[in-house]
């Protein structure tokens, strides 16, 4: 056994021991991915340093992924799958790895959301996650209380962007978003972040399967003032609702309650600006900055 191999083996054992000492309650899919990665690496006759060199990652990064302490990013997975000649088995797990980066309370809903036929939502406070730019999403997570570590902010941001595959998925899902004007005017991040967010809304809203409507500032009561909600239809044509507040989320399955959500959404849709009017309002916001 060569000197480098001995050192690499010691480094791997050290990294593994450190992982066991420090690992919190992490998602099981990260550990499963790591076990599979380690098996494929050893089958290929590589140590962690050699795999890292081949895919452009450090020994510590490879060790962290194998120990389930750190989730693999898509670029890591694509490179490892290629170098290890894994035939796509790592890439198959990537969506689950990304979903586990989401806040725990949201993961079950995200699993349902990924396969919906249709999804309609009303958002009075923030631009909805499926429409957020990376910079906007990062600003939202950076403002979390209690504060999140930079690593967790990165993970939540990556997971939010991964959810946006729903916008371009085939077969296409029918997507409708009603966003309050107050949410669009609320400065999350700096002016550059908001300008990029408005432009992104215009681009996404131009897609054939996406409708973006703005609920204008108006006096008086409308049903959206009771809070945000989502109405969706699953791939087996069941209708569900979802509500969330202060990191508590609830999937609504009772048919009567879901029906009420549907009626409320229909009323909001009729009260909001039409698609073209909404686009003009967003364009004006972008031009003002």
PDB file of C-alpha atoms in Angstrom:
ATOM      1  CA  UNK A   1       0.000   0.000   0.000  1.00  0.00           C
ATOM      2  CA  UNK A   2       1.476   3.377  -1.041  1.00  0.00           C
ATOM      3  CA  UNK A   3       2.126   6.281   1.315  1.00  0.00           C
ATOM      4  CA  UNK A   4      -0.622   8.362  -0.264  1.00  0.00           C
ATOM      5  CA  UNK A   5      -3.132   5.525  -0.005  1.00  0.00           C
ATOM      6  CA  UNK A   6      -2.327   5.115   3.699  1.00  0.00           C
ATOM      7  CA  UNK A   7      -2.783   8.830   4.277  1.00  0.00           C
ATOM      8  CA  UNK A   8      -5.992   8.896   2.278  1.00  0.00           C
ATOM      9  CA  UNK A   9      -7.368   5.950   4.253  1.00  0.00           C
ATOM     10  CA  UNK A  10      -6.515   7.673   7.523  1.00  0.00           C
ATOM     11  CA  UNK A  11      -8.152  10.878   6.297  1.00  0.00           C
ATOM     12  CA  UNK A  12     -11.291   8.970   5.349  1.00  0.00           C
ATOM     13  CA  UNK A  13     -11.454   7.292   8.774  1.00  0.00           C
ATOM     14  CA  UNK A  14     -10.912  10.663  10.474  1.00  0.00           C
ATOM     15  CA  UNK A  15     -13.662  12.260   8.413  1.00  0.00           C
ATOM     16  CA  UNK A  16     -15.964   9.350   9.198  1.00  0.00           C
ATOM     17  CA  UNK A  17     -15.292   9.560  12.932  1.00  0.00           C
ATOM     18  CA  UNK A  18     -15.882  13.295  12.860  1.00  0.00           C
ATOM     19  CA  UNK A  19     -19.177  12.728  11.061  1.00  0.00           C
ATOM     20  CA  UNK A  20     -20.385  10.281  13.717  1.00  0.00           C
ATOM     21  CA  UNK A  21     -19.442  12.683  16.494  1.00  0.00           C
ATOM     22  CA  UNK A  22     -21.034  15.741  14.901  1.00  0.00           C
ATOM     23  CA  UNK A  23     -23.937  14.426  12.807  1.00  0.00           C
ATOM     24  CA  UNK A  24     -27.314  15.774  13.922  1.00  0.00           C
ATOM     25  CA  UNK A  25     -30.654  14.247  12.990  1.00  0.00           C
ATOM     26  CA  UNK A  26     -30.198  14.412   9.223  1.00  0.00           C
ATOM     27  CA  UNK A  27     -32.512  13.127   6.472  1.00  0.00           C
ATOM     28  CA  UNK A  28     -32.263   9.414   5.805  1.00  0.00           C
ATOM     29  CA  UNK A  29     -32.065   9.884   2.050  1.00  0.00           C
ATOM     30  CA  UNK A  30     -28.746  11.732   2.466  1.00  0.00           C
ATOM     31  CA  UNK A  31     -27.342   8.708   4.300  1.00  0.00           C
ATOM     32  CA  UNK A  32     -28.756   6.321   1.686  1.00  0.00           C
ATOM     33  CA  UNK A  33     -27.221   8.377  -1.106  1.00  0.00           C
ATOM     34  CA  UNK A  34     -23.899   8.361   0.757  1.00  0.00           C
ATOM     35  CA  UNK A  35     -23.898   4.591   1.221  1.00  0.00           C
ATOM     36  CA  UNK A  36     -24.616   4.109  -2.483  1.00  0.00           C
ATOM     37  CA  UNK A  37     -21.899   6.598  -3.458  1.00  0.00           C
ATOM     38  CA  UNK A  38     -19.372   4.802  -1.255  1.00  0.00           C
ATOM     39  CA  UNK A  39     -20.310   1.438  -2.780  1.00  0.00           C
ATOM     40  CA  UNK A  40     -19.921   2.762  -6.331  1.00  0.00           C
ATOM     41  CA  UNK A  41     -16.625   4.457  -5.477  1.00  0.00           C
ATOM     42  CA  UNK A  42     -15.125   1.291  -3.982  1.00  0.00           C
ATOM     43  CA  UNK A  43     -16.388  -0.765  -6.914  1.00  0.00           C
ATOM     44  CA  UNK A  44     -14.511   1.636  -9.189  1.00  0.00           C
ATOM     45  CA  UNK A  45     -11.347   1.148  -7.106  1.00  0.00           C
ATOM     46  CA  UNK A  46     -11.103   4.783  -6.012  1.00  0.00           C
ATOM     47  CA  UNK A  47     -10.528   6.320  -2.617  1.00  0.00           C
ATOM     48  CA  UNK A  48     -12.292   9.521  -1.581  1.00  0.00           C
ATOM     49  CA  UNK A  49      -9.379  11.764  -2.585  1.00  0.00           C
ATOM     50  CA  UNK A  50      -9.196  10.201  -6.044  1.00  0.00           C
ATOM     51  CA  UNK A  51     -12.940  10.591  -6.580  1.00  0.00           C
ATOM     52  CA  UNK A  52     -12.783  14.185  -5.397  1.00  0.00           C
ATOM     53  CA  UNK A  53      -9.914  14.949  -7.782  1.00  0.00           C
ATOM     54  CA  UNK A  54     -11.833  13.376 -10.667  1.00  0.00           C
ATOM     55  CA  UNK A  55     -15.031  15.389 -10.108  1.00  0.00           C
ATOM     56  CA  UNK A  56     -13.557  18.645  -8.785  1.00  0.00           C
ATOM     57  CA  UNK A  57     -14.426  18.330  -5.096  1.00  0.00           C
ATOM     58  CA  UNK A  58     -12.280  18.080  -1.970  1.00  0.00           C
ATOM     59  CA  UNK A  59     -11.734  14.992   0.162  1.00  0.00           C
ATOM     60  CA  UNK A  60     -13.771  16.600   2.944  1.00  0.00           C
ATOM     61  CA  UNK A  61     -16.687  17.281   0.599  1.00  0.00           C
ATOM     62  CA  UNK A  62     -16.738  13.712  -0.697  1.00  0.00           C
ATOM     63  CA  UNK A  63     -16.460  12.348   2.851  1.00  0.00           C
ATOM     64  CA  UNK A  64     -19.293  14.603   4.040  1.00  0.00           C
ATOM     65  CA  UNK A  65     -21.594  13.372   1.279  1.00  0.00           C
ATOM     66  CA  UNK A  66     -20.724   9.727   1.923  1.00  0.00           C
ATOM     67  CA  UNK A  67     -21.403  10.150   5.643  1.00  0.00           C
ATOM     68  CA  UNK A  68     -24.766  11.829   4.961  1.00  0.00           C
ATOM     69  CA  UNK A  69     -23.654  15.053   6.680  1.00  0.00           C
ATOM     70  CA  UNK A  70     -23.978  17.128   3.533  1.00  0.00           C
ATOM     71  CA  UNK A  71     -26.403  16.704   0.636  1.00  0.00           C
ATOM     72  CA  UNK A  72     -24.999  16.282  -2.844  1.00  0.00           C
ATOM     73  CA  UNK A  73     -25.625  19.113  -5.265  1.00  0.00           C
ATOM     74  CA  UNK A  74     -26.809  18.322  -8.773  1.00  0.00           C
ATOM     75  CA  UNK A  75     -23.382  19.104 -10.287  1.00  0.00           C
ATOM     76  CA  UNK A  76     -21.718  16.705  -7.830  1.00  0.00           C
ATOM     77  CA  UNK A  77     -24.185  13.962  -8.731  1.00  0.00           C
ATOM     78  CA  UNK A  78     -23.814  14.383 -12.485  1.00  0.00           C
ATOM     79  CA  UNK A  79     -20.018  14.301 -12.250  1.00  0.00           C
ATOM     80  CA  UNK A  80     -19.909  11.342  -9.836  1.00  0.00           C
ATOM     81  CA  UNK A  81     -22.393   9.370 -11.902  1.00  0.00           C
ATOM     82  CA  UNK A  82     -20.221   9.890 -14.975  1.00  0.00           C
ATOM     83  CA  UNK A  83     -16.857   9.096 -13.348  1.00  0.00           C
ATOM     84  CA  UNK A  84     -18.198   6.039 -11.514  1.00  0.00           C
ATOM     85  CA  UNK A  85     -20.125   4.825 -14.580  1.00  0.00           C
ATOM     86  CA  UNK A  86     -23.187   4.490 -12.373  1.00  0.00           C
ATOM     87  CA  UNK A  87     -25.712   4.490 -15.201  1.00  0.00           C
ATOM     88  CA  UNK A  88     -27.835   7.256 -13.683  1.00  0.00           C
ATOM     89  CA  UNK A  89     -28.554   5.593 -10.330  1.00  0.00           C
ATOM     90  CA  UNK A  90     -27.244   8.601  -8.392  1.00  0.00           C
ATOM     91  CA  UNK A  91     -29.180  11.050 -10.549  1.00  0.00           C
ATOM     92  CA  UNK A  92     -32.386   9.164  -9.803  1.00  0.00           C
ATOM     93  CA  UNK A  93     -31.956  10.058  -6.124  1.00  0.00           C
ATOM     94  CA  UNK A  94     -31.199  13.739  -6.668  1.00  0.00           C
ATOM     95  CA  UNK A  95     -34.803  14.979  -6.459  1.00  0.00           C
ATOM     96  CA  UNK A  96     -35.237  13.220  -3.111  1.00  0.00           C
ATOM     97  CA  UNK A  97     -31.913  14.605  -1.862  1.00  0.00           C
ATOM     98  CA  UNK A  98     -33.012  18.117  -2.855  1.00  0.00           C
ATOM     99  CA  UNK A  99     -36.459  17.725  -1.307  1.00  0.00           C
ATOM    100  CA  UNK A 100     -34.879  16.783   2.018  1.00  0.00           C
ATOM    101  CA  UNK A 101     -33.146  20.180   2.055  1.00  0.00           C
ATOM    102  CA  UNK A 102     -36.542  21.796   2.557  1.00  0.00           C
ATOM    103  CA  UNK A 103     -37.787  22.702   6.046  1.00  0.00           C
ATOM    104  CA  UNK A 104     -39.132  19.549   7.693  1.00  0.00           C
ATOM    105  CA  UNK A 105     -42.713  20.823   7.987  1.00  0.00           C
ATOM    106  CA  UNK A 106     -42.900  21.400   4.217  1.00  0.00           C
ATOM    107  CA  UNK A 107     -41.499  18.139   2.854  1.00  0.00           C
ATOM    108  CA  UNK A 108     -44.726  16.122   2.669  1.00  0.00           C
ATOM    109  CA  UNK A 109     -46.483  18.882   0.771  1.00  0.00           C
ATOM    110  CA  UNK A 110     -43.518  19.262  -1.594  1.00  0.00           C
ATOM    111  CA  UNK A 111     -43.774  15.551  -2.425  1.00  0.00           C
ATOM    112  CA  UNK A 112     -47.448  15.997  -3.362  1.00  0.00           C
ATOM    113  CA  UNK A 113     -46.783  19.244  -5.222  1.00  0.00           C
ATOM    114  CA  UNK A 114     -44.153  17.701  -7.498  1.00  0.00           C
ATOM    115  CA  UNK A 115     -46.746  15.526  -9.280  1.00  0.00           C
ATOM    116  CA  UNK A 116     -49.848  17.720  -9.392  1.00  0.00           C
ATOM    117  CA  UNK A 117     -52.067  18.232 -12.416  1.00  0.00           C
ATOM    118  CA  UNK A 118     -52.914  21.757 -11.308  1.00  0.00           C
ATOM    119  CA  UNK A 119     -51.863  24.148  -8.555  1.00  0.00           C
ATOM    120  CA  UNK A 120     -53.547  27.454  -7.693  1.00  0.00           C
ATOM    121  CA  UNK A 121     -52.293  29.725  -4.915  1.00  0.00           C
ATOM    122  CA  UNK A 122     -52.919  33.074  -3.275  1.00  0.00           C
ATOM    123  CA  UNK A 123     -49.968  34.849  -1.648  1.00  0.00           C
ATOM    124  CA  UNK A 124     -50.574  38.141   0.197  1.00  0.00           C
ATOM    125  CA  UNK A 125     -47.166  38.664   1.842  1.00  0.00           C
ATOM    126  CA  UNK A 126     -44.346  37.381  -0.366  1.00  0.00           C
ATOM    127  CA  UNK A 127     -43.737  36.327  -3.950  1.00  0.00           C
ATOM    128  CA  UNK A 128     -44.570  32.580  -3.928  1.00  0.00           C
ATOM    129  CA  UNK A 129     -41.613  30.225  -3.692  1.00  0.00           C
ATOM    130  CA  UNK A 130     -42.211  28.678  -7.109  1.00  0.00           C
ATOM    131  CA  UNK A 131     -41.745  32.129  -8.685  1.00  0.00           C
ATOM    132  CA  UNK A 132     -38.835  33.412  -6.612  1.00  0.00           C
ATOM    133  CA  UNK A 133     -35.421  34.179  -8.039  1.00  0.00           C
ATOM    134  CA  UNK A 134     -32.386  32.758  -6.288  1.00  0.00           C
ATOM    135  CA  UNK A 135     -31.488  36.184  -4.869  1.00  0.00           C
ATOM    136  CA  UNK A 136     -35.024  36.782  -3.536  1.00  0.00           C
ATOM    137  CA  UNK A 137     -35.232  33.298  -1.983  1.00  0.00           C
ATOM    138  CA  UNK A 138     -31.840  33.725  -0.354  1.00  0.00           C
ATOM    139  CA  UNK A 139     -32.939  37.071   1.129  1.00  0.00           C
ATOM    140  CA  UNK A 140     -36.071  35.436   2.553  1.00  0.00           C
ATOM    141  CA  UNK A 141     -34.121  32.641   4.256  1.00  0.00           C
ATOM    142  CA  UNK A 142     -31.402  35.029   5.427  1.00  0.00           C
ATOM    143  CA  UNK A 143     -34.079  36.921   7.364  1.00  0.00           C
ATOM    144  CA  UNK A 144     -35.220  33.833   9.254  1.00  0.00           C
ATOM    145  CA  UNK A 145     -35.679  34.067  13.015  1.00  0.00           C
ATOM    146  CA  UNK A 146     -33.902  32.431  14.751  1.00  0.00           C
ATOM    147  CA  UNK A 147     -31.048  32.917  12.273  1.00  0.00           C
ATOM    148  CA  UNK A 148     -30.069  30.047   9.997  1.00  0.00           C
ATOM    149  CA  UNK A 149     -26.465  29.117   9.262  1.00  0.00           C
ATOM    150  CA  UNK A 150     -25.125  29.974   5.818  1.00  0.00           C
ATOM    151  CA  UNK A 151     -25.085  26.267   4.980  1.00  0.00           C
ATOM    152  CA  UNK A 152     -28.784  25.870   5.824  1.00  0.00           C
ATOM    153  CA  UNK A 153     -29.658  29.057   3.904  1.00  0.00           C
ATOM    154  CA  UNK A 154     -27.849  27.545   0.917  1.00  0.00           C
ATOM    155  CA  UNK A 155     -29.687  24.239   1.301  1.00  0.00           C
ATOM    156  CA  UNK A 156     -33.133  25.812   1.622  1.00  0.00           C
ATOM    157  CA  UNK A 157     -32.452  28.064  -1.365  1.00  0.00           C
ATOM    158  CA  UNK A 158     -31.279  25.158  -3.510  1.00  0.00           C
ATOM    159  CA  UNK A 159     -34.352  23.140  -2.531  1.00  0.00           C
ATOM    160  CA  UNK A 160     -36.693  26.007  -3.383  1.00  0.00           C
ATOM    161  CA  UNK A 161     -35.129  26.401  -6.810  1.00  0.00           C
ATOM    162  CA  UNK A 162     -35.352  22.640  -7.353  1.00  0.00           C
ATOM    163  CA  UNK A 163     -39.112  22.784  -6.703  1.00  0.00           C
ATOM    164  CA  UNK A 164     -39.399  25.122  -9.682  1.00  0.00           C
ATOM    165  CA  UNK A 165     -38.977  22.163 -12.034  1.00  0.00           C
ATOM    166  CA  UNK A 166     -42.763  22.036 -11.757  1.00  0.00           C
ATOM    167  CA  UNK A 167     -42.924  25.113 -14.015  1.00  0.00           C
ATOM    168  CA  UNK A 168     -41.310  23.283 -16.932  1.00  0.00           C
ATOM    169  CA  UNK A 169     -42.211  19.674 -16.170  1.00  0.00           C
ATOM    170  CA  UNK A 170     -43.597  17.408 -18.886  1.00  0.00           C
ATOM    171  CA  UNK A 171     -46.483  16.696 -18.812  1.00  0.00           C
ATOM    172  CA  UNK A 172     -47.206  20.311 -17.994  1.00  0.00           C
ATOM    173  CA  UNK A 173     -49.103  21.290 -14.869  1.00  0.00           C
ATOM    174  CA  UNK A 174     -51.682  24.083 -14.970  1.00  0.00           C
ATOM    175  CA  UNK A 175     -50.415  26.768 -12.587  1.00  0.00           C
ATOM    176  CA  UNK A 176     -52.143  29.899 -11.353  1.00  0.00           C
ATOM    177  CA  UNK A 177     -50.706  32.447  -8.942  1.00  0.00           C
ATOM    178  CA  UNK A 178     -52.498  35.414  -7.417  1.00  0.00           C
ATOM    179  CA  UNK A 179     -50.037  37.702  -5.664  1.00  0.00           C
ATOM    180  CA  UNK A 180     -50.991  40.811  -3.739  1.00  0.00           C
ATOM    181  CA  UNK A 181     -49.639  44.136  -4.915  1.00  0.00           C
ATOM    182  CA  UNK A 182     -48.320  44.692  -1.389  1.00  0.00           C
ATOM    183  CA  UNK A 183     -46.156  41.559  -1.727  1.00  0.00           C
ATOM    184  CA  UNK A 184     -44.716  42.849  -4.985  1.00  0.00           C
ATOM    185  CA  UNK A 185     -43.912  46.247  -3.494  1.00  0.00           C
ATOM    186  CA  UNK A 186     -42.458  44.877  -0.246  1.00  0.00           C
ATOM    187  CA  UNK A 187     -38.651  45.291  -0.598  1.00  0.00           C
ATOM    188  CA  UNK A 188     -37.144  41.873   0.086  1.00  0.00           C
ATOM    189  CA  UNK A 189     -33.428  42.398  -0.439  1.00  0.00           C
ATOM    190  CA  UNK A 190     -32.159  45.493  -2.224  1.00  0.00           C
ATOM    191  CA  UNK A 191     -33.414  47.233  -5.353  1.00  0.00           C
ATOM    192  CA  UNK A 192     -31.426  44.960  -7.649  1.00  0.00           C
ATOM    193  CA  UNK A 193     -33.015  41.884  -6.074  1.00  0.00           C
ATOM    194  CA  UNK A 194     -36.508  43.287  -6.527  1.00  0.00           C
ATOM    195  CA  UNK A 195     -35.868  44.419 -10.103  1.00  0.00           C
ATOM    196  CA  UNK A 196     -34.659  40.922 -10.986  1.00  0.00           C
ATOM    197  CA  UNK A 197     -37.695  39.432  -9.275  1.00  0.00           C
ATOM    198  CA  UNK A 198     -40.160  41.579 -11.208  1.00  0.00           C
ATOM    199  CA  UNK A 199     -38.479  40.714 -14.508  1.00  0.00           C
ATOM    200  CA  UNK A 200     -38.564  37.043 -13.599  1.00  0.00           C
ATOM    201  CA  UNK A 201     -42.295  37.224 -12.884  1.00  0.00           C
ATOM    202  CA  UNK A 202     -42.882  38.644 -16.356  1.00  0.00           C
ATOM    203  CA  UNK A 203     -40.840  35.858 -17.972  1.00  0.00           C
ATOM    204  CA  UNK A 204     -42.526  33.046 -16.049  1.00  0.00           C
ATOM    205  CA  UNK A 205     -45.981  34.569 -16.496  1.00  0.00           C
ATOM    206  CA  UNK A 206     -45.503  34.392 -20.272  1.00  0.00           C
ATOM    207  CA  UNK A 207     -45.395  30.590 -20.191  1.00  0.00           C
ATOM    208  CA  UNK A 208     -48.434  28.814 -21.649  1.00  0.00           C
ATOM    209  CA  UNK A 209     -49.144  26.846 -18.484  1.00  0.00           C
ATOM    210  CA  UNK A 210     -48.613  29.705 -16.009  1.00  0.00           C
ATOM    211  CA  UNK A 211     -50.909  32.578 -15.112  1.00  0.00           C
ATOM    212  CA  UNK A 212     -49.789  35.366 -12.779  1.00  0.00           C
ATOM    213  CA  UNK A 213     -52.442  37.786 -11.495  1.00  0.00           C
ATOM    214  CA  UNK A 214     -51.986  40.709  -9.152  1.00  0.00           C
ATOM    215  CA  UNK A 215     -54.513  41.538  -6.461  1.00  0.00           C
ATOM    216  CA  UNK A 216     -54.389  45.339  -6.450  1.00  0.00           C
ATOM    217  CA  UNK A 217     -54.350  47.466  -3.341  1.00  0.00           C
ATOM    218  CA  UNK A 218     -57.968  48.220  -2.598  1.00  0.00           C
ATOM    219  CA  UNK A 219     -60.054  49.277   0.363  1.00  0.00           C
ATOM    220  CA  UNK A 220     -62.596  46.919   1.848  1.00  0.00           C
ATOM    221  CA  UNK A 221     -62.619  43.215   2.566  1.00  0.00           C
ATOM    222  CA  UNK A 222     -61.871  40.338   0.219  1.00  0.00           C
ATOM    223  CA  UNK A 223     -61.528  36.649   1.082  1.00  0.00           C
ATOM    224  CA  UNK A 224     -57.762  36.674   0.573  1.00  0.00           C
ATOM    225  CA  UNK A 225     -57.344  38.774   3.686  1.00  0.00           C
ATOM    226  CA  UNK A 226     -57.854  35.602   5.720  1.00  0.00           C
ATOM    227  CA  UNK A 227     -54.395  34.474   4.606  1.00  0.00           C
ATOM    228  CA  UNK A 228     -52.482  32.504   1.961  1.00  0.00           C
ATOM    229  CA  UNK A 229     -53.626  29.133   0.685  1.00  0.00           C
ATOM    230  CA  UNK A 230     -53.085  26.613  -2.094  1.00  0.00           C
ATOM    231  CA  UNK A 231     -55.596  24.472  -3.985  1.00  0.00           C
ATOM    232  CA  UNK A 232     -54.279  21.605  -6.067  1.00  0.00           C
ATOM    233  CA  UNK A 233     -55.315  18.531  -8.019  1.00  0.00           C
ATOM    234  CA  UNK A 234     -53.165  15.424  -7.716  1.00  0.00           C
ATOM    235  CA  UNK A 235     -52.201  13.100 -10.557  1.00  0.00           C
ATOM    236  CA  UNK A 236     -55.016  10.739  -9.484  1.00  0.00           C
ATOM    237  CA  UNK A 237     -57.435  13.708  -9.608  1.00  0.00           C
ATOM    238  CA  UNK A 238     -57.930  14.244  -5.903  1.00  0.00           C
ATOM    239  CA  UNK A 239     -58.376  17.822  -4.770  1.00  0.00           C
ATOM    240  CA  UNK A 240     -56.396  19.060  -1.777  1.00  0.00           C
ATOM    241  CA  UNK A 241     -55.736  22.322   0.008  1.00  0.00           C
ATOM    242  CA  UNK A 242     -52.717  23.613   1.869  1.00  0.00           C
ATOM    243  CA  UNK A 243     -52.265  26.396   4.410  1.00  0.00           C
ATOM    244  CA  UNK A 244     -49.095  27.567   6.122  1.00  0.00           C
ATOM    245  CA  UNK A 245     -48.152  30.131   8.741  1.00  0.00           C
ATOM    246  CA  UNK A 246     -45.095  30.603  10.964  1.00  0.00           C
ATOM    247  CA  UNK A 247     -43.493  27.341   9.790  1.00  0.00           C
ATOM    248  CA  UNK A 248     -46.564  25.258  10.459  1.00  0.00           C
ATOM    249  CA  UNK A 249     -48.083  23.679   7.362  1.00  0.00           C
ATOM    250  CA  UNK A 250     -51.258  21.654   6.991  1.00  0.00           C
ATOM    251  CA  UNK A 251     -52.541  19.629   4.035  1.00  0.00           C
ATOM    252  CA  UNK A 252     -56.349  19.868   3.858  1.00  0.00           C
ATOM    253  CA  UNK A 253     -58.088  16.703   2.661  1.00  0.00           C
ATOM    254  CA  UNK A 254     -61.691  17.147   3.814  1.00  0.00           C
ATOM    255  CA  UNK A 255     -63.786  17.563   0.603  1.00  0.00           C
ATOM    256  CA  UNK A 256     -66.015  20.291   2.099  1.00  0.00           C
ATOM    257  CA  UNK A 257     -63.047  22.374   3.232  1.00  0.00           C
ATOM    258  CA  UNK A 258     -61.240  21.928  -0.080  1.00  0.00           C
ATOM    259  CA  UNK A 259     -64.428  22.937  -1.909  1.00  0.00           C
ATOM    260  CA  UNK A 260     -64.549  26.146   0.134  1.00  0.00           C
ATOM    261  CA  UNK A 261     -60.942  26.867  -0.830  1.00  0.00           C
ATOM    262  CA  UNK A 262     -61.893  26.420  -4.467  1.00  0.00           C
ATOM    263  CA  UNK A 263     -64.793  28.845  -4.204  1.00  0.00           C
ATOM    264  CA  UNK A 264     -62.596  31.424  -2.505  1.00  0.00           C
ATOM    265  CA  UNK A 265     -59.947  31.093  -5.152  1.00  0.00           C
ATOM    266  CA  UNK A 266     -62.517  31.539  -7.903  1.00  0.00           C
ATOM    267  CA  UNK A 267     -63.735  34.763  -6.266  1.00  0.00           C
ATOM    268  CA  UNK A 268     -60.172  36.056  -5.864  1.00  0.00           C
ATOM    269  CA  UNK A 269     -59.445  35.276  -9.503  1.00  0.00           C
ATOM    270  CA  UNK A 270     -62.387  37.404 -10.586  1.00  0.00           C
ATOM    271  CA  UNK A 271     -61.323  40.289  -8.330  1.00  0.00           C
ATOM    272  CA  UNK A 272     -57.633  40.304  -9.303  1.00  0.00           C
ATOM    273  CA  UNK A 273     -56.255  42.083 -12.344  1.00  0.00           C
ATOM    274  CA  UNK A 274     -56.335  40.058 -15.548  1.00  0.00           C
ATOM    275  CA  UNK A 275     -53.082  38.598 -16.808  1.00  0.00           C
ATOM    276  CA  UNK A 276     -52.252  41.419 -19.219  1.00  0.00           C
ATOM    277  CA  UNK A 277     -53.182  44.093 -16.656  1.00  0.00           C
ATOM    278  CA  UNK A 278     -51.041  42.333 -14.052  1.00  0.00           C
ATOM    279  CA  UNK A 279     -48.084  42.239 -16.448  1.00  0.00           C
ATOM    280  CA  UNK A 280     -48.403  45.979 -17.085  1.00  0.00           C
ATOM    281  CA  UNK A 281     -48.414  46.696 -13.345  1.00  0.00           C
ATOM    282  CA  UNK A 282     -45.287  44.561 -12.837  1.00  0.00           C
ATOM    283  CA  UNK A 283     -43.615  46.291 -15.778  1.00  0.00           C
ATOM    284  CA  UNK A 284     -44.313  49.681 -14.203  1.00  0.00           C
ATOM    285  CA  UNK A 285     -42.737  48.516 -10.939  1.00  0.00           C
ATOM    286  CA  UNK A 286     -39.631  47.385 -12.822  1.00  0.00           C
ATOM    287  CA  UNK A 287     -39.406  50.668 -14.727  1.00  0.00           C
ATOM    288  CA  UNK A 288     -39.659  52.719 -11.554  1.00  0.00           C
ATOM    289  CA  UNK A 289     -36.367  51.296 -10.221  1.00  0.00           C
TER     290      UNK A 289
END
